[in-house]
XYZ file of C-alpha atoms in Angstrom:
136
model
C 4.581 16.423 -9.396
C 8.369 16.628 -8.495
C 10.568 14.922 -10.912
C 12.870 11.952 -9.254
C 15.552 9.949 -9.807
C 13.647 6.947 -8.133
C 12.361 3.930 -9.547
C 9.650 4.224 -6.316
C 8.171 7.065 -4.551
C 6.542 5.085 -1.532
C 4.012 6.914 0.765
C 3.940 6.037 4.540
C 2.814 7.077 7.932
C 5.346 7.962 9.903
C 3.019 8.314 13.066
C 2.453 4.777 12.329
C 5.275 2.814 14.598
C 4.668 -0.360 12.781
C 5.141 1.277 9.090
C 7.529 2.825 10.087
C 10.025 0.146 11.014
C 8.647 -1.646 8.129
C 9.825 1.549 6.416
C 13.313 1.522 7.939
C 13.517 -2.052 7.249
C 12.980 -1.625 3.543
C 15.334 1.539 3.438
C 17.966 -0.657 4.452
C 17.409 -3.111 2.081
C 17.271 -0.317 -0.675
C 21.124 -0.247 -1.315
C 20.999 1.759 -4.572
C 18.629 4.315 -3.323
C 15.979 3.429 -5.744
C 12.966 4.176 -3.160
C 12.070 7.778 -1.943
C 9.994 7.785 1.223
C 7.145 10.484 1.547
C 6.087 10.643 5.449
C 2.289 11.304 4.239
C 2.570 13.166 7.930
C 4.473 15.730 6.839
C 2.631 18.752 4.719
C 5.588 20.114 2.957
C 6.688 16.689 1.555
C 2.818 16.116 0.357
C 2.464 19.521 -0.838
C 5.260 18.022 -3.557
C 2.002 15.771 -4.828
C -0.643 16.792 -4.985
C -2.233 13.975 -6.805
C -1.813 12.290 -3.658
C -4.473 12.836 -1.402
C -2.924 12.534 2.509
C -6.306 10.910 3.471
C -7.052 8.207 1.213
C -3.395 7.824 1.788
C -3.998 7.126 4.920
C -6.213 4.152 4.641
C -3.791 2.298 2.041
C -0.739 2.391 1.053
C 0.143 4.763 -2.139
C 3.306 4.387 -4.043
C 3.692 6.263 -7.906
C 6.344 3.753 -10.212
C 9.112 5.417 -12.527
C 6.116 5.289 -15.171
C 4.022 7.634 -13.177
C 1.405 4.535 -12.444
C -0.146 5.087 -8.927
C -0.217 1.943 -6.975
C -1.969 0.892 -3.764
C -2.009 -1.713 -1.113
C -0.416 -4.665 -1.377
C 0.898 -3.473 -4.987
C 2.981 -1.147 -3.050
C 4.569 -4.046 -0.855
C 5.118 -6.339 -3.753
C 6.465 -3.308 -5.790
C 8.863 -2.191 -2.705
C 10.284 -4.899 -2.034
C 10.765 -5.960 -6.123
C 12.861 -2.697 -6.197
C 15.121 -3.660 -3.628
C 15.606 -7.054 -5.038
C 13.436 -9.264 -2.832
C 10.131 -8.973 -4.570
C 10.387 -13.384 -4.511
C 9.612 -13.449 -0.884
C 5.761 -11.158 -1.417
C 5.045 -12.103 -5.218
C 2.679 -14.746 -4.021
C 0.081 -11.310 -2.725
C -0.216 -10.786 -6.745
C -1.643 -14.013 -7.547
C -5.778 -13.880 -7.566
C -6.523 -16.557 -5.205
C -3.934 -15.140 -2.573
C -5.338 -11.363 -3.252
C -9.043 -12.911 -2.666
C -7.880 -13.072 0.938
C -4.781 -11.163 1.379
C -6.559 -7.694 0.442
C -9.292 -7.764 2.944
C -6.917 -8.531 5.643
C -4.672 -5.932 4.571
C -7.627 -3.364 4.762
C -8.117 -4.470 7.911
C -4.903 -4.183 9.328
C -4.655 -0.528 7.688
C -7.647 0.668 9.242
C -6.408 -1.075 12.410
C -2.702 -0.483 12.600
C -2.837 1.880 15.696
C -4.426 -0.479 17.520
C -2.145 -3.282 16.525
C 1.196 -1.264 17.031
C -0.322 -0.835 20.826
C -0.654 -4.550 21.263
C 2.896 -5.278 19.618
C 5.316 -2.182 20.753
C 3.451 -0.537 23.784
C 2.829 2.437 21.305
C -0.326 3.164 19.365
C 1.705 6.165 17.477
C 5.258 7.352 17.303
C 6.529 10.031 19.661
C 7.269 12.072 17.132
C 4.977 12.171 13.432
C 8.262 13.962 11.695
C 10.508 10.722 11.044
C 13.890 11.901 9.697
C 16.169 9.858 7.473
C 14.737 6.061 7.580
C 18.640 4.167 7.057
C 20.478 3.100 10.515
């Protein structure tokens, strides 16, 4: 695996139009640089892990902490958004009764998000699969 400065490496889909604005959003917020964003699109950036595997990435959200601890789903969001200072507004997804429901709707959105980002932006998937630099 490729040794990092980051407190985060965060995998996304950047055919995804909906990640990816939640991806730029969070990039913005990450003032200190403390998240790296893998486009899980993009072979040469995965080649850089292979621990991760593209596909299961693909149907959940992968991050890997500065410990090396691989996290997934909604441990990601809470874990993102901690490192930018704003973990308040999502640490109610790590509490058990929240995660009873939360997770199942998150799978469902995951496997779904295509579909969604049609019905909310006009655009199942991104013009373009390579997303560059994520910061405005």
């Amino acid at each position: 695996m490729t040794q990092t400065s980051h407190d985060l490496i965060l995998f996304y889909d950047g055919c995804c139009p909906l990640c990816v604005a939640e991806m730029k959003k969070l990039a913005n917020a990450d003032t200190n640089d403390a998240i790296e964003f893998i486009n899980i699109q993009n072979s040469v950036d995965m080649n850089e892990y292979p621990n991760v595997d593209p596909d299961y990435a693909n149907r959940i959200l992968h991050a890997i902490d500065n410990n090396g601890t691989l996290l997934l789903g909604l441990d990601v969001t809470y874990k993102a958004w901690d490192t930018v200072g704003k973990g308040w507004l999502f640490k109610p997804l790590t509490w058990s009764w929240v995660r009873f429901f939360a997770d199942p709707v998150y799978l469902w959105f995951a496997k779904n998000r295509y579909s969604i980002s049609a019905f909310f932006t006009g655009k199942a998937r991104c013009e373009s699969c390579q997303v560059g630099r994520l910061k405005d």
